[in-house]
Coordinates of C-alpha atoms and ligand atoms in Angstrom, one line a residue:
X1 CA 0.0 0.0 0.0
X2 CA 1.1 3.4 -1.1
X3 CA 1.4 6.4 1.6
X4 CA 1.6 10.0 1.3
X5 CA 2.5 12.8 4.0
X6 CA 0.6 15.1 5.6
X7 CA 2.4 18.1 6.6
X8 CA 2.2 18.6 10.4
X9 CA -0.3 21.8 11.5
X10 CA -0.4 23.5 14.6
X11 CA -3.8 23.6 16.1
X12 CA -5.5 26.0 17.8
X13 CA -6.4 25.0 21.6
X14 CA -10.3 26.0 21.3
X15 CA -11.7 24.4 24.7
X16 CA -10.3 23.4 28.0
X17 CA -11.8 21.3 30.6
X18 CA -11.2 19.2 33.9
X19 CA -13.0 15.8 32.0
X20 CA -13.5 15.3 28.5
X21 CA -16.0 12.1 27.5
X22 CA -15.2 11.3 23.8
X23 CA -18.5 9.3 22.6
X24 CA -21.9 10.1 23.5
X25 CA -23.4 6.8 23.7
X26 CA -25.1 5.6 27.4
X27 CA -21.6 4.9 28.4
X28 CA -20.8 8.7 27.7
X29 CA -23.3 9.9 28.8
X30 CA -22.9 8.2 32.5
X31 CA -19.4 9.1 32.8
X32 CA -20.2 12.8 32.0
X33 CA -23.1 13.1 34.3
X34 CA -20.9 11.2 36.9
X35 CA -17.9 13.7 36.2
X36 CA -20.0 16.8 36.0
X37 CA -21.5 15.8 39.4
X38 CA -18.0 16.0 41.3
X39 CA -18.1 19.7 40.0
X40 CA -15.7 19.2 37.4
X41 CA -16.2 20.9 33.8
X42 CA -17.5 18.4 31.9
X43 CA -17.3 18.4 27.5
X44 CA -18.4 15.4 26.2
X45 CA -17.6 15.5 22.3
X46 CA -19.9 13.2 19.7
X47 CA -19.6 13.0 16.0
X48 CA -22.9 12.1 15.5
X49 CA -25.6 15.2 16.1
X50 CA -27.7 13.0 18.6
X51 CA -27.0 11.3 21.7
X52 CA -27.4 7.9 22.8
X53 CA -25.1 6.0 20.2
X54 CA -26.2 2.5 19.3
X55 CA -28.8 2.8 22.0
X56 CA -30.8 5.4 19.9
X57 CA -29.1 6.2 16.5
X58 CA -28.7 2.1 16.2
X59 CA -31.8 1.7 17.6
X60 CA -31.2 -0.6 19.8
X61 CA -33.7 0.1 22.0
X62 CA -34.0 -2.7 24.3
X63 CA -33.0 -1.6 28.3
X64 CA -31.5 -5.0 29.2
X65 CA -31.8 -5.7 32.9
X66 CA -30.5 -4.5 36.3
X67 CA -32.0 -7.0 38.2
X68 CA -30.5 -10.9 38.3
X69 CA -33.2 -12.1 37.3
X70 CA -34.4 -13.5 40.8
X71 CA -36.1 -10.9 41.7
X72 CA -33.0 -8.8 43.1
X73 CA -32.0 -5.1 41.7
X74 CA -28.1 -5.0 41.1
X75 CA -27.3 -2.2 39.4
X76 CA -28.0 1.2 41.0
X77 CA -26.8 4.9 40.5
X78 CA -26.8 6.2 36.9
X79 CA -27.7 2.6 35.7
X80 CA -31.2 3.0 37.2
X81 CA -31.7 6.7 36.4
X82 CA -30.7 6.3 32.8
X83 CA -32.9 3.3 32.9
X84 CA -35.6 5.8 33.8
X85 CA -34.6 8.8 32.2
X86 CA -34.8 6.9 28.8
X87 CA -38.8 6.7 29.5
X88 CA -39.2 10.5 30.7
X89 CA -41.4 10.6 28.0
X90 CA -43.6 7.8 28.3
X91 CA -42.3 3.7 27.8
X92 CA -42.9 2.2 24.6
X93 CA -43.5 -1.6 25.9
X94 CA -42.9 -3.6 29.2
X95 CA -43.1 -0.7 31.4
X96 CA -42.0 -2.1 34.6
X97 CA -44.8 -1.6 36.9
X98 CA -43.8 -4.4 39.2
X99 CA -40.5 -2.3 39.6
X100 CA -41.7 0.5 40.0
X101 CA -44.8 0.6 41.9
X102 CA -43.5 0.2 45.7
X103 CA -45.9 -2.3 47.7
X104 CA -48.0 -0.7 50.5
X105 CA -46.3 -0.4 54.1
X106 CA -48.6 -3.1 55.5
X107 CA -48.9 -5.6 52.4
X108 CA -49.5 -9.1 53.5
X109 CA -47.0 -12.1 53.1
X110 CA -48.9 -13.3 49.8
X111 CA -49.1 -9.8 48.3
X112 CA -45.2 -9.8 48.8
X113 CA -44.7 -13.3 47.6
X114 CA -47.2 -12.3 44.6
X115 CA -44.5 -9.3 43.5
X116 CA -41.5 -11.4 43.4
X117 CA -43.2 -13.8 41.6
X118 CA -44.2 -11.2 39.3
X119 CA -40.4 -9.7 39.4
X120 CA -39.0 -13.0 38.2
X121 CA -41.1 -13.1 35.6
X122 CA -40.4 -9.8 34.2
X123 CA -36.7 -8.7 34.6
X124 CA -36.1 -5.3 35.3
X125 CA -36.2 -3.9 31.9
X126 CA -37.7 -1.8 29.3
X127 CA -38.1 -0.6 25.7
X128 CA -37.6 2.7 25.1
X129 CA -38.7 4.9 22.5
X130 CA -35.1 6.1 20.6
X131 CA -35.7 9.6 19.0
X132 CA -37.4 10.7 23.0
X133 CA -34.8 8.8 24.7
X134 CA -32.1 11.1 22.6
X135 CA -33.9 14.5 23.2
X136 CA -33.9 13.2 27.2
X137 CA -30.5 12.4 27.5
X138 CA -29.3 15.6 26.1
X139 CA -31.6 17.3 28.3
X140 CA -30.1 15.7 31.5
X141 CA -26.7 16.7 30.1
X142 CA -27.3 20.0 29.7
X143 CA -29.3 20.2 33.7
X144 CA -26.0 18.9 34.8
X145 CA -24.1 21.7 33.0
X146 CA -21.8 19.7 30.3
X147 CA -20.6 20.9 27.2
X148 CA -21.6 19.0 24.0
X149 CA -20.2 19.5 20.9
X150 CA -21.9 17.2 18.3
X151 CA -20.4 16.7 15.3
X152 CA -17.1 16.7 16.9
X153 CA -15.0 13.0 16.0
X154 CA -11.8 12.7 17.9
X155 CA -8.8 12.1 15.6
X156 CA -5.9 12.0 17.8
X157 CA -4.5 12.6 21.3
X158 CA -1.9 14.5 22.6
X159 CA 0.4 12.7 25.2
X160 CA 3.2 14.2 27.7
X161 CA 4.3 12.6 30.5
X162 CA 2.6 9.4 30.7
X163 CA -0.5 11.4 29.9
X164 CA -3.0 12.9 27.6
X165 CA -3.0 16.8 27.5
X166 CA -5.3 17.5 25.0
X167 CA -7.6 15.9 22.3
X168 CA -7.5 16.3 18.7
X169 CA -11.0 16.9 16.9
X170 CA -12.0 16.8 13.5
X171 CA -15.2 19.4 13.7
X172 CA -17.1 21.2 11.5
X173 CA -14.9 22.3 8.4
X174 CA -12.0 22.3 10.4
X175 CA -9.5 20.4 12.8
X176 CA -9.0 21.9 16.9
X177 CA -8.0 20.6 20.2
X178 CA -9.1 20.7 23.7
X179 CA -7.0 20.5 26.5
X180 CA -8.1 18.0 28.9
X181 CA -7.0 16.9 32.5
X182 CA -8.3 13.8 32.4
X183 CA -10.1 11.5 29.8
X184 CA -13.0 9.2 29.2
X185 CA -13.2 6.7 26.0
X186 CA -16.5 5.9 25.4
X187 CA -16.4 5.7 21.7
X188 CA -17.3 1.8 21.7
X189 CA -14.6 0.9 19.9
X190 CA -12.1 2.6 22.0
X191 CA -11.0 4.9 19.6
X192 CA -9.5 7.4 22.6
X193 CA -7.0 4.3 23.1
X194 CA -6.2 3.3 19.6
X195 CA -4.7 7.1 19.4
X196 CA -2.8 6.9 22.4
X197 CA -0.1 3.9 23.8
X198 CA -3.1 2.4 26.2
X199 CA -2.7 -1.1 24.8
X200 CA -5.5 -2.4 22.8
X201 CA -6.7 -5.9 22.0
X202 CA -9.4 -6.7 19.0
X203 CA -12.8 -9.3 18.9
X204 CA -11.2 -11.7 16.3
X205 CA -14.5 -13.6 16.5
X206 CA -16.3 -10.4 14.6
X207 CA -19.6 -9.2 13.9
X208 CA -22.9 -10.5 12.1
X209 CA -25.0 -8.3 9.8
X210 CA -27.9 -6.9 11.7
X211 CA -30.5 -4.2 10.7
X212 CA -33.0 -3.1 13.4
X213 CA -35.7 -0.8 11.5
X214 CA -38.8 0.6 13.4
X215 CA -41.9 -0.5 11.0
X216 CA -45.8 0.7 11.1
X217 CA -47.7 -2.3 10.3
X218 CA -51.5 -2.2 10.8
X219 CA -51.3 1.3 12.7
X220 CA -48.9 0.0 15.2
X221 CA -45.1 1.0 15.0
X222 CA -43.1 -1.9 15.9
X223 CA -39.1 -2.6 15.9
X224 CA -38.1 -5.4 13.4
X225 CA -35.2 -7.0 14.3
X226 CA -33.0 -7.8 10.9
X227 CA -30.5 -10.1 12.0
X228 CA -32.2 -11.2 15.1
X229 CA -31.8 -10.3 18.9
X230 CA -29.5 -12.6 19.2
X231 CA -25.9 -11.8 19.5
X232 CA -23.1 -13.5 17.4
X233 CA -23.8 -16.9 18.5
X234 CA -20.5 -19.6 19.0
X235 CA -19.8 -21.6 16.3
X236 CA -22.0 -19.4 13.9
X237 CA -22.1 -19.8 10.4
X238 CA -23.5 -17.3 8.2
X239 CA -25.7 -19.0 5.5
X240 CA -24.4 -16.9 2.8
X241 CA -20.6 -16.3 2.6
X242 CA -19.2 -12.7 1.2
X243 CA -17.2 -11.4 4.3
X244 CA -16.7 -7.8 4.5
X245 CA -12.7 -7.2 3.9
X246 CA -10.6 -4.3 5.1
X247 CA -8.4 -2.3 3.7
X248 CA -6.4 -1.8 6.9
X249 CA -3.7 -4.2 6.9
X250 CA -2.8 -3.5 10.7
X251 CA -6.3 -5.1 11.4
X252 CA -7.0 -8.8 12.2
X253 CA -8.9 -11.0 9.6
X254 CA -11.6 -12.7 10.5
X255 CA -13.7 -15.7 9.7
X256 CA -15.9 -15.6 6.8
X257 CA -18.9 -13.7 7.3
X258 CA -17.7 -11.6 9.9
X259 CA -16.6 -8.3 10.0
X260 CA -14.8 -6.3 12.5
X261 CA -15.8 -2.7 12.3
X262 CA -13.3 -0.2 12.8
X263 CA -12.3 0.2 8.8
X264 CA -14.3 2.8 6.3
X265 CA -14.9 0.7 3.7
X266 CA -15.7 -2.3 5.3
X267 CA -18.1 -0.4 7.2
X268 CA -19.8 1.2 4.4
X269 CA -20.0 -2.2 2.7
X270 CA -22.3 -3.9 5.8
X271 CA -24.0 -0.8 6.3
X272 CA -25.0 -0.8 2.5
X273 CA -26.2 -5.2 2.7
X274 CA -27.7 -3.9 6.0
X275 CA -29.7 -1.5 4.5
X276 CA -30.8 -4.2 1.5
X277 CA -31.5 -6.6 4.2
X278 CA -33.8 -4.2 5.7
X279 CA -35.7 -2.9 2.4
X280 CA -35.7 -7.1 1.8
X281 CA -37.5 -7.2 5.2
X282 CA -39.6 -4.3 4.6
X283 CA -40.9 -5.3 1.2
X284 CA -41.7 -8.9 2.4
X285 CA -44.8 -7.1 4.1
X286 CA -45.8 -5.0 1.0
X287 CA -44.5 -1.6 -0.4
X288 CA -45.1 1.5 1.1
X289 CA -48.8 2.2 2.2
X290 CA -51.0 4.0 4.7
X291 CA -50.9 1.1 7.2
X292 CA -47.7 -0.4 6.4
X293 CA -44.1 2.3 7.0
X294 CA -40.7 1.8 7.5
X295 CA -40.5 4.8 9.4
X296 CA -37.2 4.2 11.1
X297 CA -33.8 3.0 10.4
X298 CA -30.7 3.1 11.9
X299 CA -27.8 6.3 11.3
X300 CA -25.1 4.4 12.5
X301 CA -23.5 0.9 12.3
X302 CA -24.8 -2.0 14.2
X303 CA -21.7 -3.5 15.6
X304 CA -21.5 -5.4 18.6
X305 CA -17.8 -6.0 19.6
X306 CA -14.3 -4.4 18.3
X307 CA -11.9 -3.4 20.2
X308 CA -11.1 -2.5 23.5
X309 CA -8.4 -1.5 25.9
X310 CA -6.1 -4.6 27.6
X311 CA -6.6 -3.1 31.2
X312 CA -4.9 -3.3 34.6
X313 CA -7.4 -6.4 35.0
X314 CA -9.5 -8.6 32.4
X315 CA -12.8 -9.6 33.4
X316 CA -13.8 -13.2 32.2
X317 CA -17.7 -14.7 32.5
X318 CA -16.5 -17.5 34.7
X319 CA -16.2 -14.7 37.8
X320 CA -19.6 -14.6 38.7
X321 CA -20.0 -13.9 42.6
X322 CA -16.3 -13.3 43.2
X323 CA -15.6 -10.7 45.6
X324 CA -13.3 -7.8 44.1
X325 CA -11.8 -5.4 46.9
X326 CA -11.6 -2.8 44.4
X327 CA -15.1 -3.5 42.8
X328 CA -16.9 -0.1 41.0
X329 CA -20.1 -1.7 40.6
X330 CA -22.1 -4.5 39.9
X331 CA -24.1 -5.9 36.9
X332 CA -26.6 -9.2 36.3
X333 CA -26.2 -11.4 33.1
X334 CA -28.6 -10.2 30.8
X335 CA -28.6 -13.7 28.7
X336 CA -29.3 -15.6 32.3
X337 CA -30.5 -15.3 35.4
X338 CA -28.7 -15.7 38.5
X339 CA -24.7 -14.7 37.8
X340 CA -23.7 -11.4 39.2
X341 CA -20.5 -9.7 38.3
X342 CA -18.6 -7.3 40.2
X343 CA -16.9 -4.6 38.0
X344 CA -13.0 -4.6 39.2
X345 CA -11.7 -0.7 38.6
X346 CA -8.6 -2.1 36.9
X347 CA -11.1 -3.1 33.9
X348 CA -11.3 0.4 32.6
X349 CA -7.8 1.8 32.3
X350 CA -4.4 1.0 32.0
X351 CA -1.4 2.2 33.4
X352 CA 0.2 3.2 30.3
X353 CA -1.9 5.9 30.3
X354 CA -2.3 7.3 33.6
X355 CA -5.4 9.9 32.8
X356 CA -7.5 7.6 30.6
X357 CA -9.9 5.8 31.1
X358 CA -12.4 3.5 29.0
X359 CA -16.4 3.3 29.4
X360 CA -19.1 1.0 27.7
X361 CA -18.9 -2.0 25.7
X362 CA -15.0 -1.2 25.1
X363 CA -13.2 -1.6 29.0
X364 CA -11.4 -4.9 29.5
X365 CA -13.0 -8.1 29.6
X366 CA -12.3 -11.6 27.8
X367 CA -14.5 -12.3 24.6
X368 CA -17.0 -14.4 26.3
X369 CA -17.7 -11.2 28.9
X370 CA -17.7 -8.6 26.2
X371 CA -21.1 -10.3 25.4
X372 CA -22.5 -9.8 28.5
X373 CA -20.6 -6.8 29.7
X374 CA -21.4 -4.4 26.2
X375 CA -25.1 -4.5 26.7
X376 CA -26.5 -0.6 27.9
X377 CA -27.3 -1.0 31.8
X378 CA -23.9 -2.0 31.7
X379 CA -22.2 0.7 30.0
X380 CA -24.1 3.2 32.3
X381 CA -22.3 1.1 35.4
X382 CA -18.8 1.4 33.7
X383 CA -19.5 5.1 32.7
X384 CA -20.6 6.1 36.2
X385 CA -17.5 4.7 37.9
X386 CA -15.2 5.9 34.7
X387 CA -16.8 9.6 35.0
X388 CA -16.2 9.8 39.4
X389 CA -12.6 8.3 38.8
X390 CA -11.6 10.7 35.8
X391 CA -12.9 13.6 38.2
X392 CA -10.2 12.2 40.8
X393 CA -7.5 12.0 38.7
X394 CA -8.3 15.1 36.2
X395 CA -5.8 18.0 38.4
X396 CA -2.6 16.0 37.6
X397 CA -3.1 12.2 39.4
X398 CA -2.2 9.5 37.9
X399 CA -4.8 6.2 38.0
X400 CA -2.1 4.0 39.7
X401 CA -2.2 5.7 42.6
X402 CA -6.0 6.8 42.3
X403 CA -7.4 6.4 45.7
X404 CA -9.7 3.5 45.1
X405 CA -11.8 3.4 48.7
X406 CA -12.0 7.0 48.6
X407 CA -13.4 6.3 44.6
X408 CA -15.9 3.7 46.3
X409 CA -16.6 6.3 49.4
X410 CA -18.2 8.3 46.6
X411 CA -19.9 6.0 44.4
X412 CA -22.3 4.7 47.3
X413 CA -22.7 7.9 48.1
X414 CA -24.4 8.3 44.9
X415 CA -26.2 4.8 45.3
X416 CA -24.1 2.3 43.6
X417 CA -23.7 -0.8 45.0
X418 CA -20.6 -2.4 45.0
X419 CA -20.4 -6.0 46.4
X420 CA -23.0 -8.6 46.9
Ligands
FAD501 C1 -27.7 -5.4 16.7 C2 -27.5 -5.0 18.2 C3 -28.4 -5.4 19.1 C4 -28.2 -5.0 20.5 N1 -29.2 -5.3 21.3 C5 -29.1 -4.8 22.6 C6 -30.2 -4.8 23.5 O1 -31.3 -5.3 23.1 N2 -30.1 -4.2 24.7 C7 -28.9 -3.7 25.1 O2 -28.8 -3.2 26.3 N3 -27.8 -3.7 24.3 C8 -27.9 -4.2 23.1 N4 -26.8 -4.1 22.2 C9 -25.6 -3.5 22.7 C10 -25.7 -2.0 23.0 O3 -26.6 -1.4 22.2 C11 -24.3 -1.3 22.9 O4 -23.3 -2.2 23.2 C12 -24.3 -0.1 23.8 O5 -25.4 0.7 23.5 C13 -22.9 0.5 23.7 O6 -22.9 1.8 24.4 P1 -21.6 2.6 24.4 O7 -21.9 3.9 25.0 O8 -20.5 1.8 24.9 O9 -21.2 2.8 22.8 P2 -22.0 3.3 21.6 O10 -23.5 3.2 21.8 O11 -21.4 2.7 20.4 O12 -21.7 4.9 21.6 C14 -20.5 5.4 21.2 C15 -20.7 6.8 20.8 O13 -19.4 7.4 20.5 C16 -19.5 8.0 19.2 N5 -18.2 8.0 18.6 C17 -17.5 6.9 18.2 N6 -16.3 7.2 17.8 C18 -16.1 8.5 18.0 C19 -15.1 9.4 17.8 N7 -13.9 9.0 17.3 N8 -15.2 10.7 18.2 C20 -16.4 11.1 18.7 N9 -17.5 10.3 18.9 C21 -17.3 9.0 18.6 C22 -20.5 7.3 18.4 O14 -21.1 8.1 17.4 C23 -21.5 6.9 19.5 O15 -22.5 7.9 19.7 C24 -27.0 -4.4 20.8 C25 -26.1 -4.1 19.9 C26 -26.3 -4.4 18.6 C27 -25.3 -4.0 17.5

């Protein structure tokens, strides 16, 4: 492959703050409500012009559990209010009323026995409608007094030190930095760390085709699920072949079928067979009509795993129940009930950089966790404890010595719960 060279520019330093959150997705979003909360000032930079990432633009808009599925709430704090402020506007389906509704004071033994029963039976979830849910989290941004600036991709860091001084951004017409005392990566694909020398490692297993749309079918609007809820099952084999190649030769290959998501063209190339998949889907029902509408689809790829930073500590599905003394937060299995994870701190940074940290589906875990671990009550638990420790750590610290009980002090003091 041929290169060229792009003469070096200065760049003018256009923002400053304490915290800045790259990615606006639920894991973003947590970790700049968490960091705007310890009074710290707070820009949170998206290259999309909404908020919510796969969770609204990908429409993924399925709340997957807090609870464990036994009738127990796990995950508190920002997972819960996200949770809730994603339905600020009403609940599109499975509105958790058993949740919700607190018993009476003086309910009897079977009235009690009668709500776990019904808790059980309906995890602690909901679905969302994406466009409100967008429009809401913005909104709680903006009450908590952070920055946005949409439109805004990150394109390169700035390291001195052991850390990262400022962010480059590729904005509107033109390329700026911002100085930064501390950073959050919550791009999903860990972008933030691909810049800089936080060591990275890739999902060699790779990513199915998928196309959630939001159709009108007989005067309901319903989501259609193109490439199934599932998630990229083990062992899978795609019934037709035609893997999506990249052009990046630093990347991994993959197995046929799959594709890995971090490369321009083989992104454009799944989202084009995932928007022909969809039209496929559409048209199965009929062509456009007054009772039949495809009157949603998604603005932004749906990938599931890519690639993520190799933390201080890797967190593998097999470490259900295990007591972690430095333990951020906790989160259920969404695919099972019964296993709950504590999140070791050492899963979202590494000591290479000593001011960054990672939040949502990219902080460190083994493949078969990244399945559990990417889904969006998660990523708020990750972004909550990323946001209060960037806070700590923002006026020159370095995340090695970042005091860890003091980190935990403050996240129960906000509601989390940290250890079975
Ligand atoms: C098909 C599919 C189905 C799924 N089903 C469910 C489900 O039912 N329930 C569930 O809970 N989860 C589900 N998930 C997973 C879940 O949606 C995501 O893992 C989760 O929303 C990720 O949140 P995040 O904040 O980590 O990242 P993202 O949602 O990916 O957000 C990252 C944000 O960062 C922005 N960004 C990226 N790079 C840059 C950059 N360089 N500069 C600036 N901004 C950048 C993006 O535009 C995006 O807004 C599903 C995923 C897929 C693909």
């Amino acid at each position: 492959m041929s290169t060229i060279f792009e003469p070096g520019r200065s760049l003018e330093v256009r923002y400053g703050c304490d915290v800045a959150v790259c990615g606006g997705g639920f894991g973003g979003v947590a970790a700049a409500v968490a960091a705007a909360r310890s009074g710290k000032k707070v820009i949170l930079l998206e290259k999309q012009f909404m908020l919510g990432g796969l969770g609204t633009a990908g429409i993924v808009t399925i709340y997957l559990p807090i609870c464990d599925g036994r009738g127990r709430q796990v995950s508190f704090g920002l997972a819960e209010e996200l949770l809730r402020v994603s339905i600020e506007h009403g609940c599109e389906k499975e509105y958790p009323s058993e949740w919700f509704d607190e018993l009476p004071d003086d309910a009897s033994d079977d009235e009690k026995e009668a709500r776990l029963r019904a808790r059980i039976n309906h995890r602690y979830r909901l679905r969302y409608s994406a466009p409100l849910c967008a429009i809401s989290l913005e909104g709680l941004l903006l009450r908590e007094g952070v920055t946005i600036l949409y439109g805004s991709a990150v394109c390169g860091v700035h390291e001195e030190g052991g850390r990262i001084t400022h962010i480059m951004v590729e904005g509107k017409g033109e390329r700026f930095a911002i100085s930064a005392g501390a950073v959050v990566d919550a791009t999903g694909d860990a972008d933030v760390c691909g810049f800089s020398s936080a060591p990275v490692e890739y999902f060699k297993q790779g990513n199915v085709l998928a196309g959630w749309y939001y159709l009108l079918a007989d005067g309901k609007v319903d989501l259609r699920m193109v490439g199934g809820a599932a998630d990229v099952p083990a062992g899978f084999k795609p019934a037709s072949g035609g893997s999506s190649s990249s052009s990046n030769p630093r990347l991994p290959n993959l197995p046929e079928g799959r594709f890995l998501g971090l490369d321009t063209g083989e992104l454009s190339d799944v989202t084009i067979r995932s928007h022909a998949a969809t039209l496929a889907h559409f048209l199965a029902g009929g062509k456009l009509s007054d009772t039949h509408a495809l009157t949603m689809m998604t603005s932004t790829p749906q990938v599931r795993m890519t690639r993520r930073i190799a933390g201080e500590y890797t967190l593998d599905i097999a470490e259900e129940h295990k007591y972690f003394e430095d333990s951020v937060g906790l989160f259920p299995n969404w695919r099972k009930a019964g296993p709950v994870y504590e999140l070791p701190f050492g899963t979202l940074w590494s000591r290479r950089v000593g001011n960054l940290l990672t939040a949502g589906r990219c902080i460190s875990v083994t493949d078969p966790m990244w399945d559990i671990s990417r889904v969006i009550p998660v990523c708020s638990v990750t972004g909550e404890a990323a946001g209060c420790a960037a806070a700590m750590v923002c006026d020159g610290g370095h995340l090695a010595e970042a005091d860890v009980s003091a980190l935990q002090s403050e996240l129960v003091s906000r509601g989390v719960l940290l250890h079975e």
